[in-house]
Short mmCIF file of C-alpha atoms and ligand atoms in Angstrom, two decimals:
data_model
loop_
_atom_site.label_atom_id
_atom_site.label_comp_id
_atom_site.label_asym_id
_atom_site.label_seq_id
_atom_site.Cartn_x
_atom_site.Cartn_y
_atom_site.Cartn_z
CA UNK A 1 167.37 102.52 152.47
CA UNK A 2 164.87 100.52 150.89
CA UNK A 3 161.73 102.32 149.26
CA UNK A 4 158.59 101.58 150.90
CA UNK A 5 155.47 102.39 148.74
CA UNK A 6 151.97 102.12 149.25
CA UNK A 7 149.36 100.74 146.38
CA UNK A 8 146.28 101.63 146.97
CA UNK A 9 142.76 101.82 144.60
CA UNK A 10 141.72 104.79 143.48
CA UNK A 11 138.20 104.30 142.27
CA UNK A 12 135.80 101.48 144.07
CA UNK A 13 138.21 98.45 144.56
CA UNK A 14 139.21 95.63 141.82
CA UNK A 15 141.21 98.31 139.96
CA UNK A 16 143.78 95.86 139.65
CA UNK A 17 145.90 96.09 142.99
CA UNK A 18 146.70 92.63 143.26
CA UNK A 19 148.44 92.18 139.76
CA UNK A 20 150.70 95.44 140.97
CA UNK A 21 151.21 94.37 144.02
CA UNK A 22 152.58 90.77 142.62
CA UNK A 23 154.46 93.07 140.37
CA UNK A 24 156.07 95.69 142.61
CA UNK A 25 156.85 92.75 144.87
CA UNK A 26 159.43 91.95 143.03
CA UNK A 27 161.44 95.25 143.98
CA UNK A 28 160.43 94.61 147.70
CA UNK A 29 161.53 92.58 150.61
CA UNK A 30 158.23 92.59 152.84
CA UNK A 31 154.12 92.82 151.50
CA UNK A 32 151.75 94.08 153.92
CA UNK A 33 148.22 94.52 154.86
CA UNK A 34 146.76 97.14 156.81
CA UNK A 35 143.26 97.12 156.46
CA UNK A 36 139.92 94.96 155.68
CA UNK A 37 139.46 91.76 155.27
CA UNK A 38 138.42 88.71 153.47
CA UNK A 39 136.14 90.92 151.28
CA UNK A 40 139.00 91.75 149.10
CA UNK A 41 139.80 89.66 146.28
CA UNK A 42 143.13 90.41 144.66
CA UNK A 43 144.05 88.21 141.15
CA UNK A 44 147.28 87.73 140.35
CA UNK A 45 148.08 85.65 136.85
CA UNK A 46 151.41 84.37 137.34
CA UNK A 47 153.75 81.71 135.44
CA UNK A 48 150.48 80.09 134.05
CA UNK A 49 148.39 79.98 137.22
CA UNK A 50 145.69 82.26 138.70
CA UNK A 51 145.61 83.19 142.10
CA UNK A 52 142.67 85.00 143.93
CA UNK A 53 143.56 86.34 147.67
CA UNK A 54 141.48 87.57 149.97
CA UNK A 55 142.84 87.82 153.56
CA UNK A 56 146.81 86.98 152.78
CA UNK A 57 148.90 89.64 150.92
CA UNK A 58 149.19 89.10 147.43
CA UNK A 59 153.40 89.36 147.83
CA UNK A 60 152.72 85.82 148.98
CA UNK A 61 153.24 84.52 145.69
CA UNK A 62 156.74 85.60 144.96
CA UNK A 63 159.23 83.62 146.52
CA UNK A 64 160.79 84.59 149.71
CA UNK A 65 158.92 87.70 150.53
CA UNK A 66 157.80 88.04 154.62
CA UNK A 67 154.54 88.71 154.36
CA UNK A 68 152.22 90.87 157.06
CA UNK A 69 148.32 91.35 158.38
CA UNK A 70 148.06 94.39 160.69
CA UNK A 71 146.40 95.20 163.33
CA UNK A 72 143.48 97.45 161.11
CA UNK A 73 142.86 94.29 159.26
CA UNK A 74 139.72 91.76 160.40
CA UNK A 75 140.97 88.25 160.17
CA UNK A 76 138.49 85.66 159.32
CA UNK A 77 139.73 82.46 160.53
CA UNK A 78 137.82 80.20 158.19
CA UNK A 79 139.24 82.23 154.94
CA UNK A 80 142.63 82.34 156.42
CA UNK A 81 142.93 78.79 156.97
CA UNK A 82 141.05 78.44 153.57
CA UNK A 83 143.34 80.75 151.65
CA UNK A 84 146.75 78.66 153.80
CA UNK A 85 145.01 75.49 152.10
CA UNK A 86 144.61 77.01 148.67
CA UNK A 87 147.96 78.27 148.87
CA UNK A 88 148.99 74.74 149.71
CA UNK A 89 147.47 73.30 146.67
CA UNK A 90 148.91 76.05 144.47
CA UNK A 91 152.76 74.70 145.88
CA UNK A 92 153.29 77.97 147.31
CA UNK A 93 155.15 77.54 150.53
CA UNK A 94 154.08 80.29 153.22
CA UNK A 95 155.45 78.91 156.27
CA UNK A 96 157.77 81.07 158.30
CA UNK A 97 156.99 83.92 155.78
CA UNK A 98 153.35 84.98 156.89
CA UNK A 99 153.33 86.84 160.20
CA UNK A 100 150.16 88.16 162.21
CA UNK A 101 149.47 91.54 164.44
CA UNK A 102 148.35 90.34 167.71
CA UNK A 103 145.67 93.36 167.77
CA UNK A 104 143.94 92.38 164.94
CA UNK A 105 140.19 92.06 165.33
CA UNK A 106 138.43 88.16 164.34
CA UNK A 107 136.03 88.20 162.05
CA UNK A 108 133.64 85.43 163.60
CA UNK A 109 130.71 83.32 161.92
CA UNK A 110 128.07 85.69 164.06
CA UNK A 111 129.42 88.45 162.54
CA UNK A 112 128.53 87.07 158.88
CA UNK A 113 125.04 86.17 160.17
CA UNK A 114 124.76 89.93 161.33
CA UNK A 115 125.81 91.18 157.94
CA UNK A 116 122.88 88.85 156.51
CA UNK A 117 120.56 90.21 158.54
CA UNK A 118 121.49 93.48 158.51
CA UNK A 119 121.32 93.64 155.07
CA UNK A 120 118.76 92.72 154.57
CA UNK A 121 116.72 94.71 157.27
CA UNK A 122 118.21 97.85 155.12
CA UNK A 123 115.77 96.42 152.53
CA UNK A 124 115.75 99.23 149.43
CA UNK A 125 118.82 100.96 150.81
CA UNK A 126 120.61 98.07 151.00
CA UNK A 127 124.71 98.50 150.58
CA UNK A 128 125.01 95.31 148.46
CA UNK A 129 128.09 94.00 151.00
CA UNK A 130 130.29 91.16 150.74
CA UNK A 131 128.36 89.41 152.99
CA UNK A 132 132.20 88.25 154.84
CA UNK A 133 131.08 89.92 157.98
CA UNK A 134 133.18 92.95 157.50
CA UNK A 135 130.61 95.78 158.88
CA UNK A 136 129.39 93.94 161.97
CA UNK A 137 133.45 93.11 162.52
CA UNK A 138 134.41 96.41 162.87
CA UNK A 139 131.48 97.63 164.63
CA UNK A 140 132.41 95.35 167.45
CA UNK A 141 136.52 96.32 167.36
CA UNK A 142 135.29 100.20 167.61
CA UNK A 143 132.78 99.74 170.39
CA UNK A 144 135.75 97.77 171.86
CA UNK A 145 134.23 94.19 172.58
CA UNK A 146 136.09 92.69 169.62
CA UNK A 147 137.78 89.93 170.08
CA UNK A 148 141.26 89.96 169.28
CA UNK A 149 144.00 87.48 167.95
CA UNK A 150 145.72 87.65 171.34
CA UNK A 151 142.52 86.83 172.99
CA UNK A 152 143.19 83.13 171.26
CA UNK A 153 145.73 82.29 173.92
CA UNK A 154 144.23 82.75 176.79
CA UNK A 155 141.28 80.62 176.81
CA UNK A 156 139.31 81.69 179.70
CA UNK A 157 139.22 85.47 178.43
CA UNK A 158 138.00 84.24 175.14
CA UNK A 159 135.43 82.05 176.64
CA UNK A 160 134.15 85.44 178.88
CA UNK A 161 134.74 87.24 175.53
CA UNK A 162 132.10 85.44 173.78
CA UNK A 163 129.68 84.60 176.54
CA UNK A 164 129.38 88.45 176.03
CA UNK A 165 128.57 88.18 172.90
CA UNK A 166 126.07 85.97 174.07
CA UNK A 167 124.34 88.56 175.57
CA UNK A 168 125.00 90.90 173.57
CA UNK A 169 124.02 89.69 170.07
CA UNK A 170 121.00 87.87 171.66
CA UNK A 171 118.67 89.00 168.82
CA UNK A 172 120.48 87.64 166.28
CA UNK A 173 121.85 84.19 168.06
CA UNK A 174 119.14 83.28 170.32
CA UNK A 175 116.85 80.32 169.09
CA UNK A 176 118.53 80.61 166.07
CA UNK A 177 119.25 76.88 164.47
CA UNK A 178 121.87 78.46 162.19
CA UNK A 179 125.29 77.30 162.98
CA UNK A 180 126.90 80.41 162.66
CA UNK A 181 125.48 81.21 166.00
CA UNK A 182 126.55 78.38 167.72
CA UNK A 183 129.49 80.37 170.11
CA UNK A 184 130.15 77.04 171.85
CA UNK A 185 131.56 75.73 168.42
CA UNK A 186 132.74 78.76 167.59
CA UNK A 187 135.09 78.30 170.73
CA UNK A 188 136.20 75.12 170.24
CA UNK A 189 137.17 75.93 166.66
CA UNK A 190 139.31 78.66 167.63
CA UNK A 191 141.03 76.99 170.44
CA UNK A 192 141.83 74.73 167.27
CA UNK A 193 142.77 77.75 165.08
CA UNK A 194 145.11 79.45 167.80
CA UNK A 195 147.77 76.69 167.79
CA UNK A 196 147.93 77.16 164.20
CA UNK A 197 147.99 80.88 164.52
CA UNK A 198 150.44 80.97 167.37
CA UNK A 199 153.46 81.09 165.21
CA UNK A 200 152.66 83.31 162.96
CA UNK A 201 152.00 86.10 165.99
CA UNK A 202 154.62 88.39 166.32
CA UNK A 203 154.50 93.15 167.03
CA UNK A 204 154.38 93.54 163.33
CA UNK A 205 154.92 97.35 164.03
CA UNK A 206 158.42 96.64 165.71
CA UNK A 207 159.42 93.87 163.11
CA UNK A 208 158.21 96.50 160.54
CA UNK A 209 160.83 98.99 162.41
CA UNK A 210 163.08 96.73 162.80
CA UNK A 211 163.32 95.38 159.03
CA UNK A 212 163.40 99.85 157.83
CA UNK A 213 166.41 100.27 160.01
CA UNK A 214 168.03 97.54 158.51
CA UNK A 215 167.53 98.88 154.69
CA UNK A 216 164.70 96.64 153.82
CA UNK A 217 161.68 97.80 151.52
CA UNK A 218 158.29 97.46 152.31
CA UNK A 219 154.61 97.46 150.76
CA UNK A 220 151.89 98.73 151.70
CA UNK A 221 148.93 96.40 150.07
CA UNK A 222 145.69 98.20 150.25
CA UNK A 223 142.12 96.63 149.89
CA UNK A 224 139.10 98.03 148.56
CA UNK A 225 139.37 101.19 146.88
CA UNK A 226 139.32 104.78 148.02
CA UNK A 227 135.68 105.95 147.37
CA UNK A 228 135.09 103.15 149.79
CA UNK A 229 136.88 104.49 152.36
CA UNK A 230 134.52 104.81 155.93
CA UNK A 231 135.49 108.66 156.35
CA UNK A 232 136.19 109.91 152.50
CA UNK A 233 134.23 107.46 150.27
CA UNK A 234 130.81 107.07 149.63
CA UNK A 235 128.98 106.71 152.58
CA UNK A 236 127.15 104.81 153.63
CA UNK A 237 127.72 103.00 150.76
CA UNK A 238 130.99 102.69 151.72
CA UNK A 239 133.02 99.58 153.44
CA UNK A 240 134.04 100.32 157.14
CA UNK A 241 138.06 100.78 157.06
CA UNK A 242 140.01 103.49 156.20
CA UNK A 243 140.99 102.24 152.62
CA UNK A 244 143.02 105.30 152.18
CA UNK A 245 147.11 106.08 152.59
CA UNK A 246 146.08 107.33 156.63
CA UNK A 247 145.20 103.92 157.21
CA UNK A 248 148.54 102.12 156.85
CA UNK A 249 149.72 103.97 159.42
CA UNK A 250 146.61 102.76 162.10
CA UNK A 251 146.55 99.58 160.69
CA UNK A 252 150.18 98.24 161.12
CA UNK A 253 151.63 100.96 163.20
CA UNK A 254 154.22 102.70 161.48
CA UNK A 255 155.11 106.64 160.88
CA UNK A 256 154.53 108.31 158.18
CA UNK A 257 158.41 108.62 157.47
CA UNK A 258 157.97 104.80 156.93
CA UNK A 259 156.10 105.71 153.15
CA UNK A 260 158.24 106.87 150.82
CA UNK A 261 155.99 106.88 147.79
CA UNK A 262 152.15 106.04 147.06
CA UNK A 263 150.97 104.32 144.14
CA UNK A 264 147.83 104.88 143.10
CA UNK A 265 145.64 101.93 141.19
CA UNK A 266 143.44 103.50 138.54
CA UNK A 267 141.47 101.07 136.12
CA UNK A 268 141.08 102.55 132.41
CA UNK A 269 137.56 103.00 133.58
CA UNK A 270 135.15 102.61 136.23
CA UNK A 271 133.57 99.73 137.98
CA UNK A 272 131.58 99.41 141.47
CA UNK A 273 130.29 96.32 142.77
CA UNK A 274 127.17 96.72 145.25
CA UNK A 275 125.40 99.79 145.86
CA UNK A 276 125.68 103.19 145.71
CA UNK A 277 126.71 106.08 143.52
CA UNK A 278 128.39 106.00 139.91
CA UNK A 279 127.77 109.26 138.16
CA UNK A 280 129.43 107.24 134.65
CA UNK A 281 128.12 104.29 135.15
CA UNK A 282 126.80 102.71 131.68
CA UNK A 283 123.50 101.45 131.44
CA UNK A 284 123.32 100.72 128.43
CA UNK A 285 125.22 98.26 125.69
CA UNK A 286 128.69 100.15 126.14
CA UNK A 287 128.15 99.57 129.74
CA UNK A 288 127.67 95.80 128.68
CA UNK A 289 130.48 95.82 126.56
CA UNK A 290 133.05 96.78 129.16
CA UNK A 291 132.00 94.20 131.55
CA UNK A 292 132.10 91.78 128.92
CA UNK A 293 135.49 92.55 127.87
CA UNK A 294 136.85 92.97 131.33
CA UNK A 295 135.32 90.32 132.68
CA UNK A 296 134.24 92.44 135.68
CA UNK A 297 132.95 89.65 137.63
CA UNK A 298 133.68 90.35 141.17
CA UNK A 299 136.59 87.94 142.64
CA UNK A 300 134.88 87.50 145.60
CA UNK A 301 131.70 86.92 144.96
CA UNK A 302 130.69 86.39 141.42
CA UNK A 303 128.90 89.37 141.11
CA UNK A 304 128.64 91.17 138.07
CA UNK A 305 130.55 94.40 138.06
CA UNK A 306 128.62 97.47 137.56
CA UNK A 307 130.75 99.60 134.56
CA UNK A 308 131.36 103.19 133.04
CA UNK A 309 133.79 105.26 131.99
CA UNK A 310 136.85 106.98 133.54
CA UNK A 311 135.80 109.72 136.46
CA UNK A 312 138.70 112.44 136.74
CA UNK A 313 135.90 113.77 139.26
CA UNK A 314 136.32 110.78 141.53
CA UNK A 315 140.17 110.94 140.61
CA UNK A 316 141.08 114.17 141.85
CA UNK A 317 139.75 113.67 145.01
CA UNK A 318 140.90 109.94 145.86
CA UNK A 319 144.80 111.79 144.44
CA UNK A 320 144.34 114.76 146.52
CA UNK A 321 142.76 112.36 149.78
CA UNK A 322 145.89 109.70 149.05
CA UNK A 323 148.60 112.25 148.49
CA UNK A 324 148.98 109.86 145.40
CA UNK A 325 152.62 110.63 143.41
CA UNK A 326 152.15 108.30 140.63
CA UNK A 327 149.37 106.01 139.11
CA UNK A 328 149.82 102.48 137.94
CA UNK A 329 147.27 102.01 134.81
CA UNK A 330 145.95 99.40 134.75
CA UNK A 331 143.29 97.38 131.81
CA UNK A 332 144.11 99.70 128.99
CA UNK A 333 143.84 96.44 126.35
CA UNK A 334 139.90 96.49 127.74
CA UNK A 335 139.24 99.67 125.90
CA UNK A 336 140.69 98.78 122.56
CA UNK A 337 137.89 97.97 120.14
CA UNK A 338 135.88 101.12 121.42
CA UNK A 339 135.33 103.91 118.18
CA UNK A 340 135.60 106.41 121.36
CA UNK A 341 136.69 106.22 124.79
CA UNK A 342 135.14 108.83 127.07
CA UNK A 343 136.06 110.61 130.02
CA UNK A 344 134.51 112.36 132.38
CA UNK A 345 135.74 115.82 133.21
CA UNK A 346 133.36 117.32 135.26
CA UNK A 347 129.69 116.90 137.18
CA UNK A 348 126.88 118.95 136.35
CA UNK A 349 124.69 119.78 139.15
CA UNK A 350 121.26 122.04 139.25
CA UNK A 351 123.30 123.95 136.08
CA UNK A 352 126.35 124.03 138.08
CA UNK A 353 129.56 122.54 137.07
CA UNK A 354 131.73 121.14 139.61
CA UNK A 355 135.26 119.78 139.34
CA UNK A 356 135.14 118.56 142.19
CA UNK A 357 133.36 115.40 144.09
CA UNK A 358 130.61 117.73 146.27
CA UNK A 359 131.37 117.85 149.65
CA UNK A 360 127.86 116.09 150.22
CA UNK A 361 128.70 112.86 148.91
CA UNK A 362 124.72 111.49 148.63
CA UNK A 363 124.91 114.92 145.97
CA UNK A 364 126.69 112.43 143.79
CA UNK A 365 123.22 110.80 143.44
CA UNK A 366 122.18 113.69 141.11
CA UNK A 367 125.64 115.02 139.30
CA UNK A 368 125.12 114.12 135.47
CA UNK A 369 128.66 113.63 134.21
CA UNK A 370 129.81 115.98 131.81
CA UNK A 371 132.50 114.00 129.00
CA UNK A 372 135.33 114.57 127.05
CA UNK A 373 135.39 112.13 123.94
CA UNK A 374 138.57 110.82 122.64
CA UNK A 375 138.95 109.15 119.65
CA UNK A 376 139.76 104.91 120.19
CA UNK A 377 142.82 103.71 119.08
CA UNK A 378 141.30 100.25 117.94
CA UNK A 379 144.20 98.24 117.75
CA UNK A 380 145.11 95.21 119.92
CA UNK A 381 147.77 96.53 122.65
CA UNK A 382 147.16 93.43 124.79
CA UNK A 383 150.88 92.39 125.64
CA UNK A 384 152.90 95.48 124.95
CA UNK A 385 155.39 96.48 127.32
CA UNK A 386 157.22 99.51 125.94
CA UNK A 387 155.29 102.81 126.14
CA UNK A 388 155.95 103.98 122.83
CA UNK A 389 154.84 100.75 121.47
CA UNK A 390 151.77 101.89 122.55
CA UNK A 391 148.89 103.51 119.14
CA UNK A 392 149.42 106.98 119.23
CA UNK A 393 145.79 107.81 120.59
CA UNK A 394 146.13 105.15 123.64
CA UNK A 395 149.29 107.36 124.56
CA UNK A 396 147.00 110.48 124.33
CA UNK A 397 144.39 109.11 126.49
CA UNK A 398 146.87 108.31 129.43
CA UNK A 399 148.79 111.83 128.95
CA UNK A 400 144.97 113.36 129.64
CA UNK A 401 144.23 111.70 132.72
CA UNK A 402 148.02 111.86 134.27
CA UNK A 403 148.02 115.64 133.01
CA UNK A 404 144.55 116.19 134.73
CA UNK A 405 145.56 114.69 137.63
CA UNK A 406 148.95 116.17 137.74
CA UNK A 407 150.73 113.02 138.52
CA UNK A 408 153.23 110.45 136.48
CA UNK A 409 152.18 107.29 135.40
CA UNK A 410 154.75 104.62 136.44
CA UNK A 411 152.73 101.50 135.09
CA UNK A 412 150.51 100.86 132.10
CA UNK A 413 148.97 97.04 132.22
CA UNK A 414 147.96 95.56 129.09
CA UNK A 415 146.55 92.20 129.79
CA UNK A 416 146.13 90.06 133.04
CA UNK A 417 149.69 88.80 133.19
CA UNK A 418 152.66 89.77 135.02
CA UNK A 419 154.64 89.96 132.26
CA UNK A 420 151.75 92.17 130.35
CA UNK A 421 153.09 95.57 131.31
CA UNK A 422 154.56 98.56 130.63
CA UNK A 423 156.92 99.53 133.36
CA UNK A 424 156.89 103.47 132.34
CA UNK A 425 159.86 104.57 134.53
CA UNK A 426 162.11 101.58 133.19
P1 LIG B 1 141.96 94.06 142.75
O1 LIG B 1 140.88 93.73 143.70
O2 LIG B 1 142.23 95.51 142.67
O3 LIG B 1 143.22 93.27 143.00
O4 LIG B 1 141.43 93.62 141.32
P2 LIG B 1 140.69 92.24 140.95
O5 LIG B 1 141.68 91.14 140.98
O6 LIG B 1 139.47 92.09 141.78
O7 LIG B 1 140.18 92.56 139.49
C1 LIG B 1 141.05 92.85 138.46
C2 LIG B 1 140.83 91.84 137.33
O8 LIG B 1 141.43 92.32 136.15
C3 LIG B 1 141.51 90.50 137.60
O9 LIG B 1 140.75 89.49 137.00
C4 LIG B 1 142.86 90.64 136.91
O10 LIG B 1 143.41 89.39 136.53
C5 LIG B 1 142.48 91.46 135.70
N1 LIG B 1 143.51 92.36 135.20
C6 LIG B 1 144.44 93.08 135.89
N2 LIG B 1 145.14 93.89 135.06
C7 LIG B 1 144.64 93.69 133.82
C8 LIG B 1 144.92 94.26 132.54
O11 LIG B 1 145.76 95.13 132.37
N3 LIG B 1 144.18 93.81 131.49
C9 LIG B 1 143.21 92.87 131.63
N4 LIG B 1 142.52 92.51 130.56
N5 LIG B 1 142.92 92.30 132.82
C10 LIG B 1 143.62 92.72 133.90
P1 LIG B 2 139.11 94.64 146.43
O1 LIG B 2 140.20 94.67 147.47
C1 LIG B 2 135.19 96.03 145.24
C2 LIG B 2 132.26 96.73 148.40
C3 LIG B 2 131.05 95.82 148.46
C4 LIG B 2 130.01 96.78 149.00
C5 LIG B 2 130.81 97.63 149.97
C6 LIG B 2 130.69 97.17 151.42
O2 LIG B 2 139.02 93.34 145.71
O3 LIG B 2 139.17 95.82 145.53
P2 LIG B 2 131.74 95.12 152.73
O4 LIG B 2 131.60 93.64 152.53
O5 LIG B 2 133.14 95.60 152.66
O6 LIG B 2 131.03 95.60 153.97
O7 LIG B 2 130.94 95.78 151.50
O8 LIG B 2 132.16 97.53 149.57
N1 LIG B 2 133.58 96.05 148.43
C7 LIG B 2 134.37 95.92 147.36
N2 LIG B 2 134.17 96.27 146.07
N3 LIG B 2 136.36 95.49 145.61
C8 LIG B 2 136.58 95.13 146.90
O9 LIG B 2 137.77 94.69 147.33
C9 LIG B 2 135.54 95.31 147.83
N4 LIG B 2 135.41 95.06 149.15
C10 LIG B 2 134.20 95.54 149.51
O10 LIG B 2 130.73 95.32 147.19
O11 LIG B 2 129.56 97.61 147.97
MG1 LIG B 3 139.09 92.68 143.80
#
């Protein structure tokens, strides 16, 4: 039997999880996504080209591999049909390899007006979204007048579909001049949109099944990262799917006998884009520093990526919430001119010390971070791909966390590249 793993991010998404899962690819026979949407944006630097995907798993890239959106995904179908196009351009051939869940909820241009306008009617307390429509996406699936990729082929339910939406959304799409309101388009692009589509439909759960029986090994490509998970992240500043392991089985369909082993993504350090708590972010010129050595500008949308150092705090609980067995690494080279590399070990609140994430997540708000300080290893380990090639001090600093956390590491990344990595069990 194959081995069937899950990645998933352990901190606030762009830990890395497409360069793993372009990796880890490799070793499977089938890449696929079981939650969010076009929000994500997963990099993968492969034989000199760049690729940034959004709504298409990042296994896409390697040759041959079938390729699958769930049903707990939103599909957008302008970024889809953007993202076929880009892949088009890039001389990556997808067709007859990229296959669709017939339950998966549309992500329509009203629902990126909502987000707009929602956002900014939260004025101060604003969640800093995407702006891809995600939120008002799900909203709609869970109060169950979403419409659905099967709704595409039958044209009269989607027309009585969105004439409900009509109604429904009238504050927002009324007298509005803006064309994402205009549902008669809307329909006549989709009608468009489903006879691409069509092909690609199939019951990924059963082909899923189907392709376990018959020895093959699957991936499970999570989006986002845990502490944006809807239930155990940081609400409300939070993104609305289950980001976490629990949701590949919702959002494709299979059992839990179907995982075999979950990978956890954990950047060096920290990073959030948008709003909400970060008890170590960095403020200050370090804080700077990272970003500028990162390059934590989001993938998405340009944004700059807010930084700090490592949070076991945050750690243990997206492990414990993941049932993560091993971490993959990932941006090590990012730390290497620092004198000291911190990490945080604990929160202080109200003279308490917790070593734990509070139960009240809005607590994290007030928790000042309490640190361990390491000693840098300032030397260049961009590149290296044997763990004991690694300085001496770098190899401390991952024996911490992984000892902390009570997991193995089975991947160290050094640099953006496929090729720039440390394959630990190997
Ligand atoms: P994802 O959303 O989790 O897939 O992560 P993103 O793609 O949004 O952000 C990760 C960024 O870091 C991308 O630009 C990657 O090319 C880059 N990257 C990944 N691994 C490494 C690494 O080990 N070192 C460096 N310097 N960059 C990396
Ligand atoms: P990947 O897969 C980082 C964040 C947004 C915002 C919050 C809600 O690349 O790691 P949404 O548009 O989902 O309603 O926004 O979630 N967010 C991400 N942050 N990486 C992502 O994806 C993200 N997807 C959403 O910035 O704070
Ligand atoms: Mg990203």
């Amino acid at each position: 039997m194959g081995k069937n793993r899950v990645v998933i991010g352990c901190q606030w998404g762009d830990e890395g999880k497409g360069k793993i899962v372009d990796l880890l690819a490799a070793e499977a026979d089938i890449i696929a996504r079981f939650q969010g949407g076009a929000n994500a944006g997963h990099t993968v630097v492969a034989g000199g080209s760049k690729y940034i995907l959004h709504l298409i798993p990042s296994g896409i890239i390697q040759p041959g591999k079938l390729c699958y959106i769930g049903n707990g995904v939103v599909l957008d179908p302008a970024a889809f049909l953007e993202e076929l196009a880009f892949l088009q351009a890039k001389g990556v051939d997808h067709r007859g390899r990229l296959f669709v869940s017939p339950a998966a909820n549309l992500v329509l241009p009203y629902h990126k007006l909502v987000d707009v306008v929602e956002e900014r009617a939260r004025g101060t307390e604003s969640l800093g979204t995407t702006m891809r429509g995600i939120g008002p996406a799900y909203v709609d699936k869970v109060a169950r007048h979403g419409i659905r990729v099967a709704d595409l082929f039958v044209p009269d339910r989607l027309k009585a579909r969105l004439d409900y939406q009509r109604r429904l959304k009238a504050k927002y799409l009324e007298g509005s001049t803006d064309e994402r309101a205009d549902l008669d388009r809307i329909y006549r692009d989709l009608l468009e949109f489903a006879e691409i589509i069509r092909p690609m439909v199939v019951d990924v759960s059963y082909e899923l099944m189907r392709a376990h029986r018959d020895g093959k090994a699957i991936l499970y490509e999570g989006a986002q990262g845990s502490m944006l998970d809807i239930d155990l992240g940081t609400y409300p500043f939070a993104t609305s799917s289950n980001t976490t392991t629990g949701g590949v089985l919702t959002g494709l369909g299979v059992g839990p006998r179907m995982i075999d082993e979950v990978i956890g993504v954990v950047k060096a350090y920290t990073t959030r884009v948008g709003a909400g708590p970060f008890p170590t972010e960095l403020v200050d010129a370090a804080g700077e520093r990272i970003r500028t050595l990162g390059d934590e500008y989001g993938a998405t949308t340009g944004r700059p990526r807010r930084c700090g150092w490592l949070d076991l705090v945050a750690l243990r609980h997206t492990v414990r919430i993941n049932g993560v067995d091993a971490i993959a690494v990932t941006k090590l080279d990012v730390l290497d001119e620092f004198d000291e590399v911190k990490i945080c070990v604990a929160y202080e609140l109200g003279g308490a010390r917790l070593e734990q994430v509070p139960l009240d997540l809005a607590a994290l708000n007030q928790v000042k971070p309490v640190y361990r300080s390491l000693p840098g290893w300032k030397s260049d380990c961009t590149g290296i791909t044997r763990f004991d090639g690694l300085p001496g001090l770098a190899r401390e600093y991952l024996n911490f966390i992984a000892a902390d956390l009570g997991v193995s590491i089975c991947l160290v990344s050094t640099g953006a590249k496929r090729e720039e990595t440390i394959m630990v069990r190997n």
